[in-house]
PDB file of C-alpha atoms in Angstrom:
ATOM      1  CA  UNK A   1      22.618  22.079  -5.764  1.00 35.00           C
ATOM      2  CA  UNK A   2      24.267  19.108  -4.143  1.00 35.00           C
ATOM      3  CA  UNK A   3      22.252  15.894  -4.284  1.00 33.00           C
ATOM      4  CA  UNK A   4      21.167  13.904  -1.297  1.00 35.00           C
ATOM      5  CA  UNK A   5      20.698  10.206  -0.862  1.00 33.00           C
ATOM      6  CA  UNK A   6      18.709   9.200   2.197  1.00 33.00           C
ATOM      7  CA  UNK A   7      18.125   5.491   2.544  1.00 33.00           C
ATOM      8  CA  UNK A   8      17.588   2.978   5.299  1.00 32.00           C
ATOM      9  CA  UNK A   9      20.574   0.964   6.505  1.00 29.00           C
ATOM     10  CA  UNK A  10      21.002  -2.202   8.526  1.00 26.00           C
ATOM     11  CA  UNK A  11      23.315  -0.430  10.923  1.00 29.00           C
ATOM     12  CA  UNK A  12      22.666  -0.347  14.657  1.00 27.00           C
ATOM     13  CA  UNK A  13      19.971   2.076  15.762  1.00 29.00           C
ATOM     14  CA  UNK A  14      21.197   5.638  15.874  1.00 29.00           C
ATOM     15  CA  UNK A  15      19.941   8.496  18.051  1.00 31.00           C
ATOM     16  CA  UNK A  16      20.324  11.983  16.662  1.00 32.00           C
ATOM     17  CA  UNK A  17      19.224  15.540  17.364  1.00 33.00           C
ATOM     18  CA  UNK A  18      19.851  19.030  16.068  1.00 34.00           C
ATOM     19  CA  UNK A  19      21.467  22.222  17.202  1.00 33.00           C
ATOM     20  CA  UNK A  20      19.227  25.112  16.440  1.00 34.00           C
ATOM     21  CA  UNK A  21      17.364  23.648  13.539  1.00 34.00           C
ATOM     22  CA  UNK A  22      17.603  20.398  11.609  1.00 40.00           C
ATOM     23  CA  UNK A  23      18.409  16.826  12.629  1.00 42.00           C
ATOM     24  CA  UNK A  24      18.578  13.496  10.898  1.00 42.00           C
ATOM     25  CA  UNK A  25      17.888  10.695  13.357  1.00 41.00           C
ATOM     26  CA  UNK A  26      17.644   6.948  13.246  1.00 41.00           C
ATOM     27  CA  UNK A  27      18.740   4.185  10.911  1.00 36.00           C
ATOM     28  CA  UNK A  28      19.132   6.206   7.730  1.00 37.00           C
ATOM     29  CA  UNK A  29      22.148   6.778   5.554  1.00 32.00           C
ATOM     30  CA  UNK A  30      22.648  10.392   4.498  1.00 33.00           C
ATOM     31  CA  UNK A  31      25.140  10.953   1.700  1.00 29.00           C
ATOM     32  CA  UNK A  32      25.974  13.658  -0.817  1.00 30.00           C
ATOM     33  CA  UNK A  33      27.168  13.692  -4.401  1.00 31.00           C
ATOM     34  CA  UNK A  34      27.810  16.502  -6.816  1.00 32.00           C
ATOM     35  CA  UNK A  35      25.456  15.894  -9.699  1.00 41.00           C
ATOM     36  CA  UNK A  36      23.265  18.661 -11.068  1.00 35.00           C
ATOM     37  CA  UNK A  37      19.683  18.381 -12.185  1.00 39.00           C
ATOM     38  CA  UNK A  38      17.205  20.856 -13.592  1.00 40.00           C
ATOM     39  CA  UNK A  39      13.591  19.901 -13.143  1.00 39.00           C
ATOM     40  CA  UNK A  40      10.259  20.989 -14.441  1.00 41.00           C
ATOM     41  CA  UNK A  41       6.763  19.682 -13.920  1.00 44.00           C
ATOM     42  CA  UNK A  42       6.107  16.765 -16.206  1.00 49.00           C
ATOM     43  CA  UNK A  43       9.315  17.288 -18.138  1.00 46.00           C
ATOM     44  CA  UNK A  44      12.542  15.385 -18.457  1.00 46.00           C
ATOM     45  CA  UNK A  45      15.888  16.751 -17.329  1.00 43.00           C
ATOM     46  CA  UNK A  46      19.460  16.012 -18.259  1.00 37.00           C
ATOM     47  CA  UNK A  47      22.151  15.627 -15.639  1.00 39.00           C
ATOM     48  CA  UNK A  48      25.721  16.824 -15.412  1.00 33.00           C
ATOM     49  CA  UNK A  49      28.129  15.466 -12.813  1.00 30.00           C
ATOM     50  CA  UNK A  50      31.124  17.661 -13.450  1.00 32.00           C
ATOM     51  CA  UNK A  51      29.859  21.054 -12.338  1.00 31.00           C
ATOM     52  CA  UNK A  52      30.298  22.583  -8.896  1.00 30.00           C
ATOM     53  CA  UNK A  53      27.116  23.582  -7.126  1.00 32.00           C
ATOM     54  CA  UNK A  54      26.354  27.275  -7.028  1.00 30.00           C
ATOM     55  CA  UNK A  55      23.170  27.149  -4.956  1.00 35.00           C
ATOM     56  CA  UNK A  56      23.855  27.362  -1.210  1.00 37.00           C
ATOM     57  CA  UNK A  57      20.854  25.399   0.065  1.00 37.00           C
ATOM     58  CA  UNK A  58      21.864  21.840   1.000  1.00 41.00           C
ATOM     59  CA  UNK A  59      25.301  22.247  -0.538  1.00 42.00           C
ATOM     60  CA  UNK A  60      28.613  20.881   0.702  1.00 41.00           C
ATOM     61  CA  UNK A  61      27.093  18.166   2.856  1.00 42.00           C
ATOM     62  CA  UNK A  62      30.029  16.062   4.071  1.00 38.00           C
ATOM     63  CA  UNK A  63      30.056  12.383   3.169  1.00 41.00           C
ATOM     64  CA  UNK A  64      31.047  11.402   6.692  1.00 37.00           C
ATOM     65  CA  UNK A  65      27.427  11.832   7.758  1.00 35.00           C
ATOM     66  CA  UNK A  66      26.761   8.121   7.447  1.00 32.00           C
ATOM     67  CA  UNK A  67      23.763   6.589   9.272  1.00 33.00           C
ATOM     68  CA  UNK A  68      24.079   9.259  11.952  1.00 35.00           C
ATOM     69  CA  UNK A  69      23.994  12.945  11.261  1.00 36.00           C
ATOM     70  CA  UNK A  70      22.551  16.215  12.465  1.00 40.00           C
ATOM     71  CA  UNK A  71      22.148  19.347  10.405  1.00 42.00           C
ATOM     72  CA  UNK A  72      21.595  22.891  11.567  1.00 42.00           C
ATOM     73  CA  UNK A  73      20.536  25.547   9.137  1.00 42.00           C
ATOM     74  CA  UNK A  74      19.517  29.183   9.389  1.00 46.00           C
ATOM     75  CA  UNK A  75      16.410  31.216   8.585  1.00 49.00           C
ATOM     76  CA  UNK A  76      13.779  29.108   6.789  1.00 63.00           C
ATOM     77  CA  UNK A  77      16.182  26.751   5.036  1.00 65.00           C
ATOM     78  CA  UNK A  78      15.532  23.956   7.527  1.00 69.00           C
ATOM     79  CA  UNK A  79      11.785  24.072   6.870  1.00 75.00           C
ATOM     80  CA  UNK A  80      12.445  24.126   3.133  1.00 77.00           C
ATOM     81  CA  UNK A  81      14.561  21.000   3.543  1.00 75.00           C
ATOM     82  CA  UNK A  82      11.740  19.205   5.356  1.00 81.00           C
ATOM     83  CA  UNK A  83       9.336  20.148   2.590  1.00 85.00           C
ATOM     84  CA  UNK A  84      11.781  18.937  -0.044  1.00 83.00           C
ATOM     85  CA  UNK A  85      11.985  15.528   1.622  1.00 85.00           C
ATOM     86  CA  UNK A  86       8.287  14.878   0.954  1.00 87.00           C
ATOM     87  CA  UNK A  87       8.244  16.906  -2.279  1.00 88.00           C
ATOM     88  CA  UNK A  88       6.119  19.745  -0.967  1.00 88.00           C
ATOM     89  CA  UNK A  89       8.973  21.872  -2.281  1.00 86.00           C
ATOM     90  CA  UNK A  90      10.659  20.925  -5.535  1.00 84.00           C
ATOM     91  CA  UNK A  91      14.433  20.754  -5.689  1.00 79.00           C
ATOM     92  CA  UNK A  92      15.951  22.278  -8.826  1.00 77.00           C
ATOM     93  CA  UNK A  93      19.137  20.218  -8.820  1.00 75.00           C
ATOM     94  CA  UNK A  94      20.439  16.939  -7.499  1.00 77.00           C
ATOM     95  CA  UNK A  95      18.468  13.947  -6.293  1.00 79.00           C
ATOM     96  CA  UNK A  96      16.971  13.006  -2.942  1.00 81.00           C
ATOM     97  CA  UNK A  97      16.129   9.451  -1.888  1.00 80.00           C
ATOM     98  CA  UNK A  98      14.121   8.085   1.032  1.00 82.00           C
ATOM     99  CA  UNK A  99      14.604   4.393   1.743  1.00 80.00           C
ATOM    100  CA  UNK A 100      16.294   3.978  -1.615  1.00 80.00           C
ATOM    101  CA  UNK A 101      13.447   5.540  -3.579  1.00 83.00           C
ATOM    102  CA  UNK A 102      13.841   8.758  -5.542  1.00 85.00           C
ATOM    103  CA  UNK A 103      11.633  11.503  -4.102  1.00 87.00           C
ATOM    104  CA  UNK A 104       9.295  13.250  -6.525  1.00 89.00           C
ATOM    105  CA  UNK A 105      10.830  11.872  -9.707  1.00 90.00           C
ATOM    106  CA  UNK A 106      11.502   8.691 -11.668  1.00 91.00           C
ATOM    107  CA  UNK A 107      14.685   8.144 -13.587  1.00 88.00           C
ATOM    108  CA  UNK A 108      14.836   6.736 -17.092  1.00 90.00           C
ATOM    109  CA  UNK A 109      18.302   6.519 -18.520  1.00 88.00           C
ATOM    110  CA  UNK A 110      20.064   9.769 -17.726  1.00 85.00           C
ATOM    111  CA  UNK A 111      16.877  11.802 -17.415  1.00 87.00           C
ATOM    112  CA  UNK A 112      14.476  12.519 -14.560  1.00 87.00           C
ATOM    113  CA  UNK A 113      10.715  12.819 -14.962  1.00 90.00           C
ATOM    114  CA  UNK A 114       8.570  14.430 -12.291  1.00 91.00           C
ATOM    115  CA  UNK A 115       5.923  12.126 -10.862  1.00 92.00           C
ATOM    116  CA  UNK A 116       2.223  12.902 -11.061  1.00 93.00           C
ATOM    117  CA  UNK A 117       0.629  14.361  -7.942  1.00 91.00           C
ATOM    118  CA  UNK A 118      -1.164  11.069  -7.264  1.00 91.00           C
ATOM    119  CA  UNK A 119       2.130   9.167  -7.432  1.00 92.00           C
ATOM    120  CA  UNK A 120       3.839  11.650  -5.110  1.00 90.00           C
ATOM    121  CA  UNK A 121       0.945  11.302  -2.647  1.00 88.00           C
ATOM    122  CA  UNK A 122       1.413   7.536  -2.554  1.00 88.00           C
ATOM    123  CA  UNK A 123       5.091   7.883  -1.694  1.00 87.00           C
ATOM    124  CA  UNK A 124       4.346  10.622   0.826  1.00 88.00           C
ATOM    125  CA  UNK A 125       2.388   8.112   2.906  1.00 88.00           C
ATOM    126  CA  UNK A 126       5.724   6.724   4.116  1.00 88.00           C
ATOM    127  CA  UNK A 127       6.846  10.086   5.517  1.00 90.00           C
ATOM    128  CA  UNK A 128       5.194  11.399   8.680  1.00 91.00           C
ATOM    129  CA  UNK A 129       5.289  15.106   9.519  1.00 91.00           C
ATOM    130  CA  UNK A 130       4.742  16.887  12.825  1.00 91.00           C
ATOM    131  CA  UNK A 131       4.215  20.651  12.679  1.00 87.00           C
ATOM    132  CA  UNK A 132       4.897  23.516  15.064  1.00 84.00           C
ATOM    133  CA  UNK A 133       1.205  24.275  15.507  1.00 86.00           C
ATOM    134  CA  UNK A 134      -0.038  20.680  15.718  1.00 89.00           C
ATOM    135  CA  UNK A 135      -2.557  21.066  12.851  1.00 91.00           C
ATOM    136  CA  UNK A 136      -5.073  18.688  14.413  1.00 95.00           C
ATOM    137  CA  UNK A 137      -8.601  18.629  13.029  1.00 95.00           C
ATOM    138  CA  UNK A 138     -10.513  20.713  15.613  1.00 95.00           C
ATOM    139  CA  UNK A 139     -13.851  18.947  15.007  1.00 97.00           C
ATOM    140  CA  UNK A 140     -12.385  15.501  15.705  1.00 97.00           C
ATOM    141  CA  UNK A 141     -11.455  13.846  18.972  1.00 97.00           C
ATOM    142  CA  UNK A 142      -7.886  12.797  19.619  1.00 97.00           C
ATOM    143  CA  UNK A 143      -8.519   9.194  18.589  1.00 98.00           C
ATOM    144  CA  UNK A 144     -10.401  10.269  15.452  1.00 97.00           C
ATOM    145  CA  UNK A 145      -7.487  12.503  14.468  1.00 97.00           C
ATOM    146  CA  UNK A 146      -5.184   9.493  14.721  1.00 97.00           C
ATOM    147  CA  UNK A 147      -7.340   7.082  12.712  1.00 97.00           C
ATOM    148  CA  UNK A 148      -8.325   9.499   9.941  1.00 96.00           C
ATOM    149  CA  UNK A 149      -5.296   8.996   7.680  1.00 94.00           C
ATOM    150  CA  UNK A 150      -5.072   5.181   7.943  1.00 95.00           C
ATOM    151  CA  UNK A 151      -8.782   4.875   7.147  1.00 96.00           C
ATOM    152  CA  UNK A 152      -9.025   7.505   4.416  1.00 93.00           C
ATOM    153  CA  UNK A 153      -5.608   7.087   2.790  1.00 91.00           C
ATOM    154  CA  UNK A 154      -4.723   3.444   3.352  1.00 91.00           C
ATOM    155  CA  UNK A 155      -8.250   2.074   3.496  1.00 93.00           C
ATOM    156  CA  UNK A 156      -7.694   0.491   6.896  1.00 95.00           C
ATOM    157  CA  UNK A 157     -10.550  -1.177   8.737  1.00 96.00           C
ATOM    158  CA  UNK A 158     -11.955   1.430  11.116  1.00 96.00           C
ATOM    159  CA  UNK A 159     -12.161  -0.876  14.123  1.00 96.00           C
ATOM    160  CA  UNK A 160      -8.602  -2.073  13.631  1.00 96.00           C
ATOM    161  CA  UNK A 161      -7.410   1.486  13.044  1.00 96.00           C
ATOM    162  CA  UNK A 162      -9.048   2.576  16.304  1.00 96.00           C
ATOM    163  CA  UNK A 163      -7.381  -0.251  18.218  1.00 97.00           C
ATOM    164  CA  UNK A 164      -4.029   0.784  16.765  1.00 97.00           C
ATOM    165  CA  UNK A 165      -4.761   4.452  17.549  1.00 97.00           C
ATOM    166  CA  UNK A 166      -5.449   3.638  21.190  1.00 97.00           C
ATOM    167  CA  UNK A 167      -2.117   1.819  21.381  1.00 97.00           C
ATOM    168  CA  UNK A 168      -0.340   4.860  19.956  1.00 96.00           C
ATOM    169  CA  UNK A 169      -2.131   7.276  22.275  1.00 97.00           C
ATOM    170  CA  UNK A 170      -1.122   5.053  25.171  1.00 96.00           C
ATOM    171  CA  UNK A 171       2.463   5.155  23.893  1.00 95.00           C
ATOM    172  CA  UNK A 172       2.471   8.963  24.039  1.00 95.00           C
ATOM    173  CA  UNK A 173       0.742   8.952  27.424  1.00 95.00           C
ATOM    174  CA  UNK A 174      -2.701  10.093  26.297  1.00 96.00           C
ATOM    175  CA  UNK A 175      -4.910   7.023  26.298  1.00 96.00           C
ATOM    176  CA  UNK A 176      -7.172   8.748  28.824  1.00 96.00           C
ATOM    177  CA  UNK A 177      -7.614  11.716  26.480  1.00 97.00           C
ATOM    178  CA  UNK A 178      -8.760   9.708  23.447  1.00 97.00           C
ATOM    179  CA  UNK A 179     -12.253  11.216  23.534  1.00 97.00           C
ATOM    180  CA  UNK A 180     -11.108  14.806  24.029  1.00 97.00           C
ATOM    181  CA  UNK A 181     -11.189  17.437  21.311  1.00 97.00           C
ATOM    182  CA  UNK A 182      -8.075  19.513  20.593  1.00 96.00           C
ATOM    183  CA  UNK A 183      -9.585  22.519  22.361  1.00 96.00           C
ATOM    184  CA  UNK A 184      -9.749  20.408  25.516  1.00 97.00           C
ATOM    185  CA  UNK A 185      -6.044  19.533  25.369  1.00 96.00           C
ATOM    186  CA  UNK A 186      -2.944  21.499  26.311  1.00 94.00           C
ATOM    187  CA  UNK A 187      -0.420  22.399  23.627  1.00 93.00           C
ATOM    188  CA  UNK A 188       1.898  19.618  24.714  1.00 94.00           C
ATOM    189  CA  UNK A 189      -0.937  17.095  24.639  1.00 95.00           C
ATOM    190  CA  UNK A 190      -1.968  18.235  21.165  1.00 95.00           C
ATOM    191  CA  UNK A 191       1.581  17.811  19.943  1.00 94.00           C
ATOM    192  CA  UNK A 192       1.735  14.286  21.341  1.00 96.00           C
ATOM    193  CA  UNK A 193      -1.538  13.487  19.549  1.00 96.00           C
ATOM    194  CA  UNK A 194       0.070  14.853  16.373  1.00 96.00           C
ATOM    195  CA  UNK A 195       3.002  12.494  16.871  1.00 96.00           C
ATOM    196  CA  UNK A 196       0.638   9.562  17.378  1.00 96.00           C
ATOM    197  CA  UNK A 197      -1.228  10.610  14.226  1.00 96.00           C
ATOM    198  CA  UNK A 198       1.996  10.561  12.208  1.00 95.00           C
ATOM    199  CA  UNK A 199       2.984   7.178  13.643  1.00 95.00           C
ATOM    200  CA  UNK A 200      -0.396   5.721  12.684  1.00 96.00           C
ATOM    201  CA  UNK A 201       0.733   5.622   9.057  1.00 95.00           C
ATOM    202  CA  UNK A 202       3.737   3.445   9.997  1.00 93.00           C
ATOM    203  CA  UNK A 203       6.177   5.872   8.387  1.00 92.00           C
ATOM    204  CA  UNK A 204       9.723   5.039   7.371  1.00 87.00           C
ATOM    205  CA  UNK A 205      10.735   8.602   8.199  1.00 88.00           C
ATOM    206  CA  UNK A 206       9.413  11.234  10.624  1.00 88.00           C
ATOM    207  CA  UNK A 207       9.823  14.965  10.015  1.00 89.00           C
ATOM    208  CA  UNK A 208       9.537  17.390  12.952  1.00 87.00           C
ATOM    209  CA  UNK A 209       9.304  21.138  12.369  1.00 84.00           C
ATOM    210  CA  UNK A 210      10.293  22.703  15.707  1.00 84.00           C
ATOM    211  CA  UNK A 211       7.792  20.548  17.613  1.00 87.00           C
ATOM    212  CA  UNK A 212       8.356  22.336  20.940  1.00 86.00           C
ATOM    213  CA  UNK A 213       8.622  25.977  19.832  1.00 84.00           C
ATOM    214  CA  UNK A 214       4.919  26.737  20.337  1.00 83.00           C
ATOM    215  CA  UNK A 215       4.739  25.133  23.784  1.00 88.00           C
ATOM    216  CA  UNK A 216       4.946  26.541  27.273  1.00 87.00           C
ATOM    217  CA  UNK A 217       8.299  25.599  28.852  1.00 86.00           C
ATOM    218  CA  UNK A 218       6.602  23.271  31.327  1.00 84.00           C
ATOM    219  CA  UNK A 219       5.129  21.200  28.490  1.00 88.00           C
ATOM    220  CA  UNK A 220       8.281  20.766  26.420  1.00 90.00           C
ATOM    221  CA  UNK A 221       9.627  17.848  28.448  1.00 90.00           C
ATOM    222  CA  UNK A 222       6.666  15.567  27.728  1.00 92.00           C
ATOM    223  CA  UNK A 223       7.060  15.994  23.972  1.00 91.00           C
ATOM    224  CA  UNK A 224      10.827  15.493  24.078  1.00 90.00           C
ATOM    225  CA  UNK A 225      10.332  12.338  26.154  1.00 92.00           C
ATOM    226  CA  UNK A 226       8.149  10.907  23.385  1.00 92.00           C
ATOM    227  CA  UNK A 227      10.708  11.844  20.742  1.00 89.00           C
ATOM    228  CA  UNK A 228      13.492  10.361  22.853  1.00 88.00           C
ATOM    229  CA  UNK A 229      11.511   7.119  23.055  1.00 90.00           C
ATOM    230  CA  UNK A 230      11.099   7.119  19.277  1.00 88.00           C
ATOM    231  CA  UNK A 231      14.841   7.565  18.826  1.00 84.00           C
ATOM    232  CA  UNK A 232      15.536   4.710  21.239  1.00 85.00           C
ATOM    233  CA  UNK A 233      13.184   2.463  19.266  1.00 87.00           C
ATOM    234  CA  UNK A 234      15.078   3.144  16.041  1.00 83.00           C
ATOM    235  CA  UNK A 235      12.642   5.508  14.321  1.00 85.00           C
ATOM    236  CA  UNK A 236      14.339   7.635  11.709  1.00 82.00           C
ATOM    237  CA  UNK A 237      13.638  11.311  12.318  1.00 81.00           C
ATOM    238  CA  UNK A 238      14.552  14.642  10.800  1.00 79.00           C
ATOM    239  CA  UNK A 239      14.018  17.238  13.521  1.00 78.00           C
ATOM    240  CA  UNK A 240      14.066  21.009  13.439  1.00 76.00           C
ATOM    241  CA  UNK A 241      14.670  22.111  17.036  1.00 73.00           C
ATOM    242  CA  UNK A 242      16.274  24.689  19.275  1.00 76.00           C
ATOM    243  CA  UNK A 243      16.524  22.378  22.271  1.00 80.00           C
ATOM    244  CA  UNK A 244      20.252  22.338  22.994  1.00 78.00           C
ATOM    245  CA  UNK A 245      19.964  19.889  25.860  1.00 82.00           C
ATOM    246  CA  UNK A 246      18.072  17.471  23.652  1.00 81.00           C
ATOM    247  CA  UNK A 247      20.777  17.743  20.997  1.00 76.00           C
ATOM    248  CA  UNK A 248      23.543  17.111  23.509  1.00 81.00           C
ATOM    249  CA  UNK A 249      21.824  14.175  25.169  1.00 78.00           C
ATOM    250  CA  UNK A 250      20.301  12.342  22.232  1.00 75.00           C
ATOM    251  CA  UNK A 251      22.591  13.177  19.349  1.00 71.00           C
ATOM    252  CA  UNK A 252      25.367  10.950  18.066  1.00 70.00           C
ATOM    253  CA  UNK A 253      26.581  13.359  15.413  1.00 71.00           C
ATOM    254  CA  UNK A 254      25.933  17.022  14.739  1.00 76.00           C
ATOM    255  CA  UNK A 255      26.365  19.265  11.725  1.00 70.00           C
ATOM    256  CA  UNK A 256      26.043  23.024  11.963  1.00 78.00           C
ATOM    257  CA  UNK A 257      24.955  24.788   8.792  1.00 71.00           C
ATOM    258  CA  UNK A 258      24.637  28.454   7.964  1.00 75.00           C
ATOM    259  CA  UNK A 259      22.958  29.685   4.829  1.00 72.00           C
ATOM    260  CA  UNK A 260      22.454  26.093   3.738  1.00 67.00           C
ATOM    261  CA  UNK A 261      26.198  25.336   3.782  1.00 70.00           C
ATOM    262  CA  UNK A 262      27.890  23.032   6.286  1.00 70.00           C
ATOM    263  CA  UNK A 263      30.080  25.036   8.651  1.00 82.00           C
ATOM    264  CA  UNK A 264      31.061  22.447  11.255  1.00 83.00           C
ATOM    265  CA  UNK A 265      30.286  18.854  12.160  1.00 80.00           C
ATOM    266  CA  UNK A 266      31.194  16.382  14.857  1.00 80.00           C
ATOM    267  CA  UNK A 267      30.109  14.816  18.115  1.00 81.00           C
ATOM    268  CA  UNK A 268      27.299  16.961  19.602  1.00 81.00           C
ATOM    269  CA  UNK A 269      29.092  17.357  22.927  1.00 86.00           C
ATOM    270  CA  UNK A 270      32.281  18.443  21.181  1.00 90.00           C
ATOM    271  CA  UNK A 271      30.565  20.918  18.886  1.00 86.00           C
ATOM    272  CA  UNK A 272      28.452  22.367  21.687  1.00 87.00           C
ATOM    273  CA  UNK A 273      31.247  22.712  24.221  1.00 91.00           C
ATOM    274  CA  UNK A 274      34.249  23.362  21.990  1.00 93.00           C
ATOM    275  CA  UNK A 275      33.160  24.719  18.597  1.00 91.00           C
ATOM    276  CA  UNK A 276      36.008  25.324  16.156  1.00 93.00           C
ATOM    277  CA  UNK A 277      34.431  27.684  13.638  1.00 91.00           C
ATOM    278  CA  UNK A 278      33.788  31.329  14.478  1.00 92.00           C
ATOM    279  CA  UNK A 279      30.271  31.192  13.032  1.00 89.00           C
ATOM    280  CA  UNK A 280      29.422  28.228  15.236  1.00 87.00           C
ATOM    281  CA  UNK A 281      30.838  30.029  18.273  1.00 90.00           C
ATOM    282  CA  UNK A 282      28.787  33.111  17.518  1.00 89.00           C
ATOM    283  CA  UNK A 283      25.596  31.094  17.150  1.00 85.00           C
ATOM    284  CA  UNK A 284      26.108  29.064  20.325  1.00 85.00           C
ATOM    285  CA  UNK A 285      27.013  32.148  22.342  1.00 87.00           C
ATOM    286  CA  UNK A 286      23.485  33.397  21.736  1.00 83.00           C
ATOM    287  CA  UNK A 287      21.580  30.207  22.454  1.00 79.00           C
ATOM    288  CA  UNK A 288      23.501  28.552  25.276  1.00 75.00           C
TER     289      UNK A 288
END
């Protein structure tokens, strides 16, 4: 499996979106190299850099995806990629870095050692995730959902965490709903609370798993507006989405993948309006 290196750059802020599934957005550098790694829990692994990858997932990622790139993948591969980024799924070859740090493993010499669960959890604090179905705590108000992680995971002062939570809820347009429970909010409002909750941990990277797919069409715009604002502010995001208009408007670069292999890449407007590969044409003919 081809390795990934995802690390923050000092380049100008980049706005990215996805066609159909997966996007990398913001000031990150996404690169690929061809080393192989086998991994096992608590065990060391040797690496080989002279073998071609045989696993399709994440393979053949072009090196031109530098600090701006969008990836589209089929079936559940895009969700698997999101889970790999925060080590909820374990990669069996290659290496993946977030902000220059190896995800899920530590390297000693030419061998990799899988981190303990507690060590992985510490690193996972820097990666926010927003799910399709919101996954808010139903017994907590909106503001309590937002402050829970900073207080419980980072040990933040509750009063300060609440002040910060109110600022984030105001940012997503829900300051007046701070005392509402999830059951009292629309789907779009719940998703915006989920975004505020992820932001409360001050993540280096945000992962979005089709954040608008479970929403009524009338509510999609509010969520995309928040995500657009995040992109404008320089937040790095990896987004699984089927919002073609969002991809065209916000994206700087787009990569279409099928079966985990890159099929086509380029400017979003070019790929969407004048795709060169037959597989890309077939896909777009069904969604545009």
